[in-house]
Short mmCIF file of C-alpha atoms and ligand atoms in Angstrom, two decimals:
data_model
loop_
_atom_site.label_atom_id
_atom_site.label_comp_id
_atom_site.label_asym_id
_atom_site.label_seq_id
_atom_site.Cartn_x
_atom_site.Cartn_y
_atom_site.Cartn_z
CA MET U 128 13.22 -10.81 5.35
CA ALA U 129 11.66 -10.13 8.73
CA ALA U 130 10.42 -12.82 11.12
CA THR U 131 6.87 -14.11 10.70
CA PRO U 132 4.68 -12.04 12.97
CA SER U 133 2.38 -13.49 15.58
CA VAL U 134 -0.92 -12.18 14.39
CA GLU U 135 -2.88 -13.05 17.55
CA THR U 136 -0.60 -10.94 19.70
CA ALA U 137 -0.32 -8.06 17.29
CA ALA U 138 -4.06 -7.96 16.58
CA ARG U 139 -5.26 -8.18 20.19
CA GLY U 140 -8.69 -6.66 20.46
CA ALA U 141 -9.94 -7.51 16.98
CA LYS U 142 -13.08 -9.63 17.22
CA SER U 143 -13.87 -10.58 13.66
CA SER U 144 -12.41 -13.85 12.40
CA ALA U 145 -12.27 -12.25 8.94
CA THR U 146 -9.76 -9.73 10.29
CA LEU U 147 -7.40 -12.42 11.57
CA GLU U 148 -7.83 -14.44 8.40
CA PHE U 149 -6.85 -11.47 6.29
CA LEU U 150 -3.75 -10.83 8.39
CA LYS U 151 -2.73 -14.47 8.39
CA SER U 152 -3.06 -15.04 4.66
CA GLY U 153 0.66 -14.70 4.05
CA PRO U 154 2.65 -11.65 3.03
CA LYS U 155 0.41 -9.09 1.36
CA LYS U 156 0.91 -8.68 -2.37
CA LEU U 157 0.56 -5.97 -4.97
CA LEU U 158 -2.57 -5.76 -7.12
CA ILE U 159 -1.46 -5.44 -10.74
CA GLY U 160 -3.62 -6.17 -13.76
CA GLY U 161 -6.21 -7.97 -11.65
CA LYS U 162 -3.67 -10.35 -10.07
CA TRP U 163 -1.96 -10.41 -6.69
CA VAL U 164 1.79 -10.51 -7.21
CA ALA U 165 4.90 -10.24 -5.05
CA ALA U 166 7.26 -7.30 -5.57
CA LYS U 167 9.74 -8.05 -8.35
CA SER U 168 12.58 -7.58 -5.86
CA GLY U 169 10.91 -10.07 -3.50
CA LYS U 170 11.19 -7.47 -0.75
CA THR U 171 8.60 -6.92 1.95
CA PHE U 172 8.19 -4.46 4.80
CA GLU U 173 6.43 -4.69 8.15
CA THR U 174 3.28 -2.88 9.05
CA LEU U 175 2.88 -2.37 12.80
CA ASN U 176 0.06 -1.96 15.25
CA PRO U 177 0.87 1.42 16.84
CA ALA U 178 -1.01 0.45 20.02
CA ASN U 179 1.46 -2.34 20.88
CA GLU U 180 4.29 -1.87 18.34
CA GLU U 181 3.94 -5.44 17.07
CA VAL U 182 4.01 -6.62 13.47
CA LEU U 183 0.58 -7.13 11.92
CA ALA U 184 1.69 -8.28 8.48
CA LEU U 185 4.45 -8.27 5.93
CA VAL U 186 3.64 -6.26 2.84
CA ALA U 187 5.21 -6.31 -0.62
CA GLU U 188 7.64 -3.44 -1.07
CA GLY U 189 6.83 -2.16 -4.53
CA ASP U 190 9.43 -0.14 -6.38
CA LYS U 191 10.03 1.33 -9.83
CA GLU U 192 9.74 -2.01 -11.70
CA ASP U 193 6.45 -2.80 -10.01
CA VAL U 194 5.12 0.69 -10.69
CA ASP U 195 6.08 0.20 -14.35
CA GLU U 196 4.04 -3.01 -14.48
CA ALA U 197 1.10 -1.36 -12.72
CA VAL U 198 1.17 1.62 -15.09
CA LYS U 199 1.31 -0.77 -18.07
CA ALA U 200 -1.74 -2.62 -16.74
CA ALA U 201 -3.59 0.65 -16.12
CA ARG U 202 -2.65 1.91 -19.61
CA LYS U 203 -3.87 -1.29 -21.24
CA ALA U 204 -7.13 -1.15 -19.29
CA PHE U 205 -7.55 2.45 -20.37
CA GLU U 206 -6.69 2.06 -24.06
CA GLU U 207 -8.16 -1.38 -24.72
CA GLY U 208 -10.35 -2.32 -21.79
CA LYS U 209 -14.05 -1.76 -21.46
CA TRP U 210 -14.05 0.52 -18.41
CA PRO U 211 -13.69 3.88 -20.21
CA ARG U 212 -16.12 2.70 -22.91
CA MET U 213 -18.66 1.13 -20.62
CA ASN U 214 -22.29 2.20 -20.60
CA PRO U 215 -22.33 4.73 -17.73
CA HIS U 216 -25.34 3.05 -16.15
CA GLU U 217 -23.29 -0.10 -15.84
CA ARG U 218 -20.46 1.89 -14.24
CA THR U 219 -22.96 3.26 -11.73
CA ARG U 220 -24.13 -0.23 -10.82
CA LEU U 221 -20.56 -1.37 -10.26
CA LEU U 222 -19.72 1.58 -8.01
CA LEU U 223 -22.90 0.95 -6.03
CA LYS U 224 -21.89 -2.67 -5.65
CA ILE U 225 -18.53 -1.58 -4.26
CA ALA U 226 -20.34 0.60 -1.69
CA ASP U 227 -22.52 -2.35 -0.68
CA LEU U 228 -19.52 -4.64 -0.31
CA ILE U 229 -17.76 -2.05 1.87
CA GLU U 230 -20.78 -2.07 4.15
CA LYS U 231 -20.97 -5.84 4.11
CA ASN U 232 -17.34 -5.98 5.26
CA ALA U 233 -17.64 -2.99 7.59
CA GLU U 234 -16.57 -4.76 10.75
CA GLN U 235 -13.43 -6.22 9.19
CA LEU U 236 -12.49 -2.96 7.50
CA ALA U 237 -12.98 -0.99 10.72
CA GLU U 238 -10.86 -3.46 12.65
CA LEU U 239 -8.08 -3.44 10.07
CA GLU U 240 -8.10 0.36 10.10
CA THR U 241 -7.87 0.49 13.89
CA LEU U 242 -5.10 -2.11 13.94
CA ASP U 243 -3.01 -0.44 11.27
CA ASN U 244 -3.55 3.21 12.18
CA GLY U 245 -4.32 3.19 15.92
CA LYS U 246 -7.51 5.23 15.58
CA THR U 247 -10.30 4.17 17.93
CA ILE U 248 -12.74 1.51 16.79
CA PHE U 249 -15.40 4.07 17.68
CA GLU U 250 -14.10 6.34 14.91
CA SER U 251 -13.31 3.59 12.38
CA LYS U 252 -16.85 2.23 12.72
CA ASN U 253 -18.71 5.52 12.83
CA ILE U 254 -16.65 7.71 10.54
CA ASP U 255 -14.08 6.06 8.27
CA VAL U 256 -15.96 3.04 6.98
CA PRO U 257 -19.49 4.49 6.56
CA ILE U 258 -18.24 7.65 4.84
CA THR U 259 -16.08 5.54 2.52
CA ALA U 260 -19.19 3.65 1.38
CA GLU U 261 -21.05 6.95 0.96
CA VAL U 262 -18.29 8.41 -1.23
CA PHE U 263 -18.53 5.44 -3.62
CA ARG U 264 -22.31 5.78 -3.65
CA TYR U 265 -22.15 9.52 -4.31
CA TYR U 266 -19.80 9.09 -7.29
CA ALA U 267 -21.84 6.15 -8.56
CA GLY U 268 -24.52 8.76 -9.22
CA TRP U 269 -22.10 10.97 -11.13
CA ALA U 270 -21.19 8.35 -13.73
CA THR U 271 -24.43 9.09 -15.60
CA LYS U 272 -24.27 12.85 -15.14
CA ILE U 273 -21.05 13.87 -16.85
CA TYR U 274 -22.33 16.05 -19.68
CA GLY U 275 -20.79 17.95 -22.55
CA GLU U 276 -22.37 21.01 -24.12
CA THR U 277 -23.60 22.13 -27.51
CA ASN U 278 -22.28 25.56 -28.33
CA PRO U 279 -23.66 28.45 -30.43
CA SER U 280 -21.16 28.62 -33.29
CA THR U 281 -21.87 29.91 -36.81
CA PRO U 282 -24.84 28.34 -38.69
CA ASP U 283 -22.69 26.11 -40.88
CA VAL U 284 -20.90 24.62 -37.90
CA PHE U 285 -22.05 22.30 -35.17
CA ASN U 286 -19.80 22.58 -32.16
CA PHE U 287 -20.03 20.44 -29.09
CA THR U 288 -17.82 19.50 -26.16
CA LEU U 289 -17.03 16.08 -24.77
CA ARG U 290 -15.88 15.47 -21.22
CA GLU U 291 -13.41 12.61 -21.38
CA PRO U 292 -11.36 10.81 -18.75
CA VAL U 293 -7.79 11.99 -18.18
CA GLY U 294 -6.27 8.51 -18.47
CA VAL U 295 -3.94 6.75 -16.06
CA CYS U 296 -4.13 8.39 -12.62
CA GLY U 297 -1.42 7.93 -10.00
CA GLN U 298 -2.93 8.43 -6.57
CA ILE U 299 -0.75 8.80 -3.49
CA ILE U 300 -2.50 8.83 -0.14
CA PRO U 301 -1.56 9.35 3.52
CA TRP U 302 -2.01 7.28 6.66
CA ASN U 303 -4.44 9.37 8.68
CA PHE U 304 -7.65 8.16 6.97
CA PRO U 305 -6.26 5.32 4.87
CA LEU U 306 -9.49 3.81 3.53
CA LEU U 307 -11.40 7.07 3.32
CA MET U 308 -8.59 8.77 1.38
CA ALA U 309 -8.54 5.81 -1.01
CA SER U 310 -12.26 6.40 -1.66
CA TRP U 311 -11.82 10.15 -2.25
CA LYS U 312 -9.28 9.29 -4.91
CA ILE U 313 -10.62 6.12 -6.52
CA ALA U 314 -14.37 6.78 -6.62
CA PRO U 315 -14.40 9.98 -8.73
CA ALA U 316 -11.59 8.68 -10.95
CA LEU U 317 -13.66 5.57 -11.70
CA ALA U 318 -16.92 7.46 -12.18
CA CYS U 319 -15.20 9.43 -14.97
CA GLY U 320 -13.77 6.31 -16.66
CA ASN U 321 -10.11 6.63 -15.69
CA THR U 322 -7.77 3.87 -14.58
CA VAL U 323 -5.73 4.06 -11.40
CA VAL U 324 -2.48 3.13 -9.73
CA LEU U 325 -2.94 3.69 -5.99
CA LYS U 326 0.05 4.04 -3.65
CA PRO U 327 -1.12 3.73 -0.03
CA ALA U 328 0.97 5.11 2.85
CA GLU U 329 3.63 2.68 4.06
CA GLN U 330 2.37 3.04 7.65
CA THR U 331 -1.16 1.87 6.80
CA PRO U 332 -1.38 -0.32 3.69
CA LEU U 333 -3.91 -2.90 4.92
CA THR U 334 -7.34 -1.44 4.18
CA ALA U 335 -6.31 -0.34 0.68
CA LEU U 336 -5.29 -3.94 -0.01
CA ARG U 337 -8.57 -5.24 1.34
CA LEU U 338 -10.36 -2.65 -0.79
CA GLY U 339 -8.46 -4.03 -3.79
CA GLU U 340 -9.99 -7.44 -3.09
CA ILE U 341 -13.42 -5.86 -2.79
CA LEU U 342 -13.02 -4.08 -6.13
CA LEU U 343 -12.25 -7.40 -7.82
CA GLU U 344 -15.15 -9.09 -6.07
CA ALA U 345 -17.46 -6.34 -7.32
CA GLY U 346 -16.33 -7.18 -10.86
CA LEU U 347 -14.10 -4.24 -11.71
CA PRO U 348 -12.22 -5.22 -14.89
CA GLU U 349 -8.55 -6.12 -14.49
CA GLY U 350 -6.07 -3.28 -14.51
CA VAL U 351 -8.64 -0.58 -13.79
CA VAL U 352 -7.38 -0.17 -10.23
CA ASN U 353 -3.89 -1.32 -9.33
CA VAL U 354 -2.50 -1.07 -5.81
CA VAL U 355 1.25 -0.76 -5.29
CA THR U 356 2.33 -0.68 -1.66
CA GLY U 357 5.77 0.66 -0.85
CA PHE U 358 7.65 3.72 0.32
CA GLY U 359 7.28 7.35 -0.70
CA PRO U 360 10.49 8.23 -2.53
CA THR U 361 10.66 4.85 -4.33
CA ALA U 362 7.14 3.64 -5.19
CA GLY U 363 5.55 7.10 -4.88
CA GLY U 364 8.44 8.79 -6.68
CA ALA U 365 8.27 6.30 -9.56
CA LEU U 366 4.62 7.21 -10.13
CA VAL U 367 5.33 10.93 -9.98
CA THR U 368 8.11 10.79 -12.59
CA HIS U 369 6.53 8.10 -14.79
CA PRO U 370 6.19 9.33 -18.38
CA ASP U 371 3.00 7.33 -18.96
CA VAL U 372 1.04 8.57 -15.94
CA ASP U 373 -1.39 11.33 -16.96
CA LYS U 374 -2.34 12.67 -13.56
CA ILE U 375 -1.13 12.62 -9.97
CA ALA U 376 -3.51 13.18 -7.10
CA PHE U 377 -1.72 13.54 -3.80
CA THR U 378 -2.71 14.04 -0.19
CA GLY U 379 0.06 14.48 2.36
CA SER U 380 2.68 16.91 3.60
CA THR U 381 3.28 20.28 1.97
CA GLU U 382 6.96 19.39 1.67
CA VAL U 383 6.26 16.30 -0.44
CA GLY U 384 3.56 18.22 -2.34
CA LYS U 385 6.17 20.72 -3.48
CA ALA U 386 8.54 17.94 -4.50
CA ILE U 387 5.73 16.34 -6.53
CA GLN U 388 5.06 19.59 -8.34
CA ARG U 389 8.75 19.84 -9.25
CA GLU U 390 9.29 16.20 -10.17
CA SER U 391 6.10 15.58 -12.14
CA VAL U 392 6.95 18.19 -14.75
CA GLY U 393 8.60 15.80 -17.25
CA ASN U 394 5.41 14.95 -19.12
CA LEU U 395 3.37 17.87 -17.72
CA LYS U 396 1.08 15.66 -15.69
CA ARG U 397 -2.07 17.16 -14.29
CA ILE U 398 -1.62 17.38 -10.56
CA SER U 399 -3.87 18.06 -7.62
CA LEU U 400 -2.47 18.51 -4.14
CA GLU U 401 -4.27 18.35 -0.82
CA LEU U 402 -1.65 19.32 1.75
CA GLY U 403 -1.21 20.40 5.33
CA GLY U 404 -2.98 22.97 7.43
CA LYS U 405 -2.83 25.08 10.56
CA SER U 406 -6.47 25.98 10.65
CA PRO U 407 -7.82 28.82 12.79
CA ASN U 408 -10.85 28.12 14.95
CA ILE U 409 -12.22 31.48 16.13
CA ILE U 410 -14.49 31.82 19.15
CA PHE U 411 -16.37 35.04 19.86
CA PRO U 412 -17.93 35.82 23.26
CA ASP U 413 -21.45 35.75 21.77
CA ALA U 414 -21.09 32.08 20.75
CA ASP U 415 -22.92 29.21 22.39
CA VAL U 416 -19.92 28.54 24.57
CA ASN U 417 -20.73 24.94 25.48
CA MET U 418 -21.12 24.04 21.85
CA ALA U 419 -17.94 25.92 20.98
CA VAL U 420 -15.92 24.09 23.64
CA PHE U 421 -17.17 20.70 22.50
CA GLY U 422 -16.70 21.53 18.81
CA SER U 423 -13.20 22.87 19.40
CA MET U 424 -12.30 19.75 21.36
CA MET U 425 -13.46 17.54 18.48
CA GLY U 426 -11.79 19.86 16.01
CA ILE U 427 -8.34 19.25 17.42
CA PHE U 428 -8.52 15.84 19.10
CA LEU U 429 -10.40 13.73 16.56
CA ASN U 430 -8.12 11.02 15.16
CA GLN U 431 -5.46 12.06 17.73
CA GLY U 432 -5.21 15.39 15.92
CA GLN U 433 -3.84 13.69 12.82
CA VAL U 434 -6.23 15.54 10.56
CA CYS U 435 -5.18 17.92 7.79
CA CYS U 436 -8.05 20.30 8.61
CA ALA U 437 -7.64 20.06 12.42
CA GLY U 438 -8.49 23.24 14.30
CA SER U 439 -5.01 23.50 15.76
CA ARG U 440 -5.00 27.25 16.41
CA ILE U 441 -7.88 28.10 18.72
CA PHE U 442 -8.41 31.86 18.79
CA VAL U 443 -10.40 32.98 21.81
CA GLN U 444 -11.52 36.57 22.47
CA GLU U 445 -9.41 37.82 25.40
CA SER U 446 -12.32 38.54 27.77
CA MET U 447 -13.29 34.85 27.78
CA TYR U 448 -9.85 33.32 27.22
CA ASP U 449 -9.28 31.90 30.72
CA GLN U 450 -12.78 30.56 31.15
CA PHE U 451 -12.82 28.98 27.70
CA THR U 452 -9.41 27.35 27.94
CA ASP U 453 -10.33 26.00 31.42
CA SER U 454 -13.41 24.30 30.00
CA LEU U 455 -11.55 23.01 26.95
CA SER U 456 -8.79 21.58 29.15
CA GLN U 457 -11.28 19.89 31.44
CA MET U 458 -12.94 18.29 28.48
CA ALA U 459 -9.58 17.23 27.03
CA GLN U 460 -8.68 15.61 30.33
CA GLY U 461 -11.92 13.66 30.18
CA LEU U 462 -10.96 11.96 26.92
CA THR U 463 -9.95 8.40 27.73
CA LEU U 464 -6.55 7.62 26.23
CA GLY U 465 -5.81 3.93 25.69
CA ASP U 466 -6.53 0.71 23.82
CA PRO U 467 -8.32 1.80 20.65
CA PHE U 468 -10.44 -1.38 20.73
CA ASP U 469 -11.98 -0.40 24.07
CA PRO U 470 -15.37 1.04 23.08
CA ASN U 471 -15.08 3.69 25.79
CA VAL U 472 -11.71 4.94 24.63
CA ARG U 473 -11.80 8.21 22.67
CA MET U 474 -8.11 8.57 21.93
CA GLY U 475 -5.70 5.93 20.69
CA PRO U 476 -2.00 6.05 19.86
CA LEU U 477 -0.43 8.10 17.08
CA VAL U 478 0.26 6.22 13.88
CA SER U 479 4.00 5.61 14.16
CA LYS U 480 7.19 6.03 16.13
CA GLU U 481 8.22 8.78 13.75
CA GLN U 482 5.00 10.70 14.29
CA HIS U 483 5.24 10.13 18.06
CA GLU U 484 8.72 11.60 18.15
CA ARG U 485 7.71 14.49 15.94
CA VAL U 486 4.77 15.41 18.18
CA LEU U 487 6.82 15.01 21.39
CA GLY U 488 9.36 17.36 19.78
CA TYR U 489 6.63 19.99 19.33
CA LEU U 490 5.60 19.57 22.97
CA SER U 491 9.18 20.42 24.00
CA ALA U 492 9.29 23.31 21.53
CA GLY U 493 6.08 24.77 22.97
CA LYS U 494 7.41 24.55 26.51
CA SER U 495 10.76 26.10 25.64
CA GLU U 496 9.06 28.90 23.71
CA GLY U 497 7.24 29.85 26.89
CA ALA U 498 3.76 28.49 26.22
CA LYS U 499 2.00 27.02 29.25
CA VAL U 500 0.84 23.41 29.34
CA LYS U 501 -2.68 23.67 30.65
CA VAL U 502 -3.32 19.95 30.30
CA GLY U 503 -1.39 17.00 28.86
CA GLY U 504 2.00 17.96 27.49
CA ASP U 505 3.53 14.53 27.66
CA ARG U 506 3.49 10.99 26.30
CA GLY U 507 0.80 8.71 27.70
CA PRO U 508 1.46 6.42 30.69
CA GLN U 509 1.37 3.28 28.51
CA GLU U 510 4.55 1.23 28.37
CA ARG U 511 4.08 0.34 24.74
CA GLY U 512 2.40 2.18 21.93
CA TYR U 513 2.75 5.69 20.54
CA TYR U 514 0.49 7.51 22.96
CA VAL U 515 0.41 11.26 23.56
CA LYS U 516 -1.89 12.92 26.09
CA PRO U 517 -4.42 15.38 24.72
CA THR U 518 -2.67 18.69 25.20
CA VAL U 519 -3.79 22.30 25.48
CA PHE U 520 -1.19 25.05 25.37
CA THR U 521 -2.19 28.49 26.63
CA GLY U 522 -0.21 31.70 26.54
CA VAL U 523 0.54 31.03 22.89
CA ASN U 524 1.16 33.77 20.38
CA ASN U 525 0.75 33.29 16.66
CA ALA U 526 4.50 33.65 16.01
CA MET U 527 5.51 30.60 18.04
CA LYS U 528 6.61 27.45 16.28
CA ILE U 529 3.64 25.54 17.76
CA ALA U 530 1.34 28.11 16.12
CA ARG U 531 3.08 28.09 12.75
CA GLU U 532 3.94 24.49 11.95
CA GLU U 533 1.57 21.62 11.38
CA ILE U 534 1.99 19.34 14.40
CA PHE U 535 -0.44 16.61 13.31
CA GLY U 536 -1.03 15.46 16.86
CA PRO U 537 -3.41 16.09 19.79
CA VAL U 538 -2.00 19.53 20.53
CA ALA U 539 -4.12 22.68 20.69
CA ALA U 540 -2.55 26.12 20.68
CA ALA U 541 -4.96 28.60 22.30
CA ILE U 542 -4.28 32.18 21.22
CA PRO U 543 -6.08 35.29 22.50
CA PHE U 544 -7.46 37.99 20.17
CA LYS U 545 -8.88 41.49 20.70
CA ASP U 546 -11.63 42.00 18.14
CA GLU U 547 -13.02 40.72 14.85
CA ASN U 548 -10.36 42.40 12.77
CA ASP U 549 -7.56 41.03 14.94
CA ALA U 550 -9.05 37.52 14.78
CA VAL U 551 -9.17 37.57 10.98
CA LEU U 552 -5.66 39.04 10.65
CA GLN U 553 -4.14 36.48 12.97
CA GLY U 554 -6.24 33.66 11.54
CA ASN U 555 -4.98 34.44 8.05
CA ASP U 556 -1.40 34.91 9.20
CA THR U 557 -0.26 31.43 8.19
CA ALA U 558 1.25 29.78 5.14
CA TYR U 559 -1.69 27.37 5.02
CA GLY U 560 -5.33 27.77 4.05
CA LEU U 561 -7.14 24.47 4.29
CA ALA U 562 -9.95 25.21 6.73
CA ALA U 563 -11.22 27.62 9.38
CA ALA U 564 -14.13 27.97 11.77
CA VAL U 565 -16.02 30.77 13.46
CA TRP U 566 -18.33 30.53 16.46
CA THR U 567 -20.83 33.37 17.03
CA LYS U 568 -24.59 33.87 17.20
CA ASP U 569 -24.28 37.07 15.17
CA ILE U 570 -25.11 35.95 11.64
CA SER U 571 -23.62 39.01 9.97
CA ARG U 572 -20.36 38.60 11.80
CA ALA U 573 -20.31 34.88 10.97
CA ILE U 574 -20.73 35.52 7.25
CA LYS U 575 -18.31 38.46 7.17
CA VAL U 576 -15.62 36.46 8.95
CA ALA U 577 -16.27 33.41 6.75
CA ARG U 578 -15.73 35.62 3.69
CA SER U 579 -12.51 37.11 5.07
CA LEU U 580 -10.80 33.86 6.02
CA LYS U 581 -8.46 32.53 3.36
CA ALA U 582 -9.37 28.87 3.52
CA GLY U 583 -10.96 26.25 1.28
CA THR U 584 -13.55 25.29 3.90
CA VAL U 585 -15.11 27.47 6.60
CA TRP U 586 -17.35 26.12 9.34
CA ILE U 587 -19.84 28.31 11.18
CA ASN U 588 -20.84 27.07 14.62
CA ASN U 589 -19.42 23.61 14.02
CA TYR U 590 -16.02 22.15 13.38
CA GLY U 591 -15.25 19.46 10.85
CA MET U 592 -18.54 18.77 9.04
CA LEU U 593 -17.77 16.88 5.87
CA ASP U 594 -20.11 15.77 3.12
CA PRO U 595 -19.04 14.31 -0.24
CA ILE U 596 -21.50 16.66 -1.96
CA THR U 597 -19.30 19.72 -1.41
CA PRO U 598 -15.70 20.50 -2.42
CA PHE U 599 -12.69 20.13 -0.17
CA GLY U 600 -9.23 21.57 -0.75
CA GLY U 601 -6.80 24.32 0.03
CA TYR U 602 -5.92 27.95 -0.40
CA LYS U 603 -2.25 28.99 -0.32
CA GLN U 604 0.22 26.25 0.64
CA SER U 605 -2.54 23.82 1.53
CA GLY U 606 -2.54 22.90 -2.15
CA PHE U 607 -4.80 23.25 -5.16
CA GLY U 608 -7.55 21.42 -6.91
CA ARG U 609 -10.81 20.49 -5.22
CA GLU U 610 -11.82 16.97 -4.29
CA LEU U 611 -15.38 15.82 -3.57
CA GLY U 612 -18.57 17.24 -4.99
CA LYS U 613 -18.83 18.02 -8.69
CA TYR U 614 -15.36 19.57 -8.52
CA ALA U 615 -13.64 16.19 -8.46
CA ILE U 616 -15.26 15.54 -11.84
CA ASP U 617 -13.19 18.46 -13.16
CA LEU U 618 -10.04 16.88 -11.75
CA TYR U 619 -10.67 13.56 -13.46
CA THR U 620 -11.95 14.72 -16.86
CA GLN U 621 -10.62 16.81 -19.69
CA ILE U 622 -12.67 18.69 -22.23
CA LYS U 623 -12.61 18.25 -25.97
CA SER U 624 -14.22 20.75 -28.33
CA VAL U 625 -15.49 19.21 -31.61
CA TYR U 626 -16.27 21.35 -34.71
CA ALA U 627 -18.35 19.77 -37.46
CA ARG U 628 -18.74 21.65 -40.75
CA LEU U 629 -22.29 21.18 -41.93
P1 NAI T 174 4.23 12.34 3.53
O1 NAI T 174 3.73 13.52 2.79
O2 NAI T 174 5.68 12.02 3.48
O3 NAI T 174 3.43 11.02 3.05
C1 NAI T 174 2.19 10.99 2.39
C2 NAI T 174 2.23 10.01 1.23
O4 NAI T 174 3.20 10.45 0.28
C3 NAI T 174 2.65 8.59 1.60
O5 NAI T 174 1.96 7.66 0.79
C4 NAI T 174 4.13 8.57 1.25
O6 NAI T 174 4.62 7.29 0.98
C5 NAI T 174 4.14 9.43 0.00
N1 NAI T 174 5.43 10.06 -0.30
C6 NAI T 174 6.38 10.47 0.57
N2 NAI T 174 7.42 10.99 -0.09
C7 NAI T 174 7.14 10.91 -1.41
C8 NAI T 174 7.83 11.29 -2.59
N3 NAI T 174 9.03 11.85 -2.56
N4 NAI T 174 7.22 11.07 -3.78
C9 NAI T 174 6.01 10.52 -3.84
N5 NAI T 174 5.32 10.13 -2.76
C10 NAI T 174 5.87 10.33 -1.54
O7 NAI T 174 3.80 12.51 5.04
P2 NAI T 174 4.47 11.82 6.34
O8 NAI T 174 5.94 11.84 6.23
O9 NAI T 174 3.82 10.53 6.55
O10 NAI T 174 4.02 12.85 7.46
C11 NAI T 174 4.75 14.05 7.67
C12 NAI T 174 3.85 15.19 7.99
O11 NAI T 174 3.04 15.48 6.87
C13 NAI T 174 2.85 14.95 9.12
O12 NAI T 174 3.40 15.19 10.37
C14 NAI T 174 1.79 15.94 8.76
O13 NAI T 174 2.14 17.21 9.25
C15 NAI T 174 1.79 15.97 7.26
N6 NAI T 174 0.72 15.13 6.69
C16 NAI T 174 -0.38 15.74 6.19
C17 NAI T 174 -1.42 14.97 5.71
C18 NAI T 174 -2.65 15.60 5.17
O14 NAI T 174 -3.69 14.96 5.17
N7 NAI T 174 -2.60 16.79 4.63
C19 NAI T 174 -1.39 13.51 5.75
C20 NAI T 174 -0.15 12.96 6.23
C21 NAI T 174 0.85 13.77 6.70
MG1 MG T 175 7.38 11.40 4.82
#
């Protein structure tokens, strides 16, 4: 077992006493059947603060045996518990209460997110935590709006459909928006009456564990949501292959997504996959250029570029390429890189050593492929922490490695294009299809290009708008299934047709 961490040092910058209390309250446990329990093996792992590389907390390392227990608890809650049979109005009230409690604990949750992930407190406070509450509130409304149909069969038959929960849902989430991704998974599953085993990312388990406490405080019956922290191949893998899990919802790398599709086949689980991206962000000369520069900057540098729908390929019409990339680079240089708790800082460290090395590897690849570093191109000046300078590569062509592979870091590849047709062809020339954007004042061109881009989300004259009312998900190797909006209700229900002879 690792040494007991010094919380004060690791959590420098956090102001709320609730944050320190949470970190100090001993090794973090698994939530199974409404109780906090250690891993059966007794093992723990460390979760680090990526800004100073110090240990924030020890966390139970769940494995197959723990996943078995969690699935048993979720199964019992589903088959015998009141959650799937609850009056939907009551379910709504409970989900609303969860949203309220998230807001009540907003400061602590934002601080824990910043400590565990490295994202700026500015983003945790203004994006992650408030949207998480909104997602619970949005799906609270759905609990009372999940209808079946009556169908026109022959006169001596009454046929109707029922929309029923799928059952026990295994939900595996990544580290880039740890709390928000938990809400995208848990809220619709609960609205539909399912039960859940959540496996947070090993890099960022803390806010999911705090959310587990909040769910209990709100009065969620035991076993309805279980949280098993641990590593991907072990804890995650055990969920994927478990014969008593009915559905897997996964967000993460395309590589693991493919493995999940292969390995989940044993009991033909329903699966939905939200995977990587290499999204094209296309700027035409008739755009509002200032808006386009700012939007493109946000599109690639938000959350240190660790965003599945990041606008990582910036296509700029060749007549404006130099001017545009100059402005973008200037703006990138103006982003303050540093302590994520400093309210003026707009870029913190990457999440982990592994991610830091991966992104630095792409910076070298870009340079050796002949792309030009217009700004950044290196690790940050900090002695500790996984910092990378916001980087803009120019002279990129769409065949280069930095234009083909998901970097998941603050690295923009700016690629010139000739005309509308060329922009669409190059934009679509990728294995991914999560998102895309187009900037132009010509409404016909905007709509035509939006129709031609093979992506699950297209933004016109903005980058990255997100509202729980509308679906989110991928074309091509960015996955399948749609989260958010009414579409998540399809993911978490199945339909039964009932024939009654009259
Ligand atoms: P990952 O896909 O390995 O991890 C995501 C989640 O899946 C984590 O909870 C992890 O524990 C779990 N997992 C890993 N292997 C598993 C397995 N065999 N069975 C079941 N669960 C498993 O992503 P990783 O390694 O953290 O990042 C690698 C790259 O993936 C990033 O550089 C980025 O390009 C991409 N990525 C994309 C995300 C997205 O939102 N689409 C989120 C995170 C990473
Ligand atoms: Mg991995």
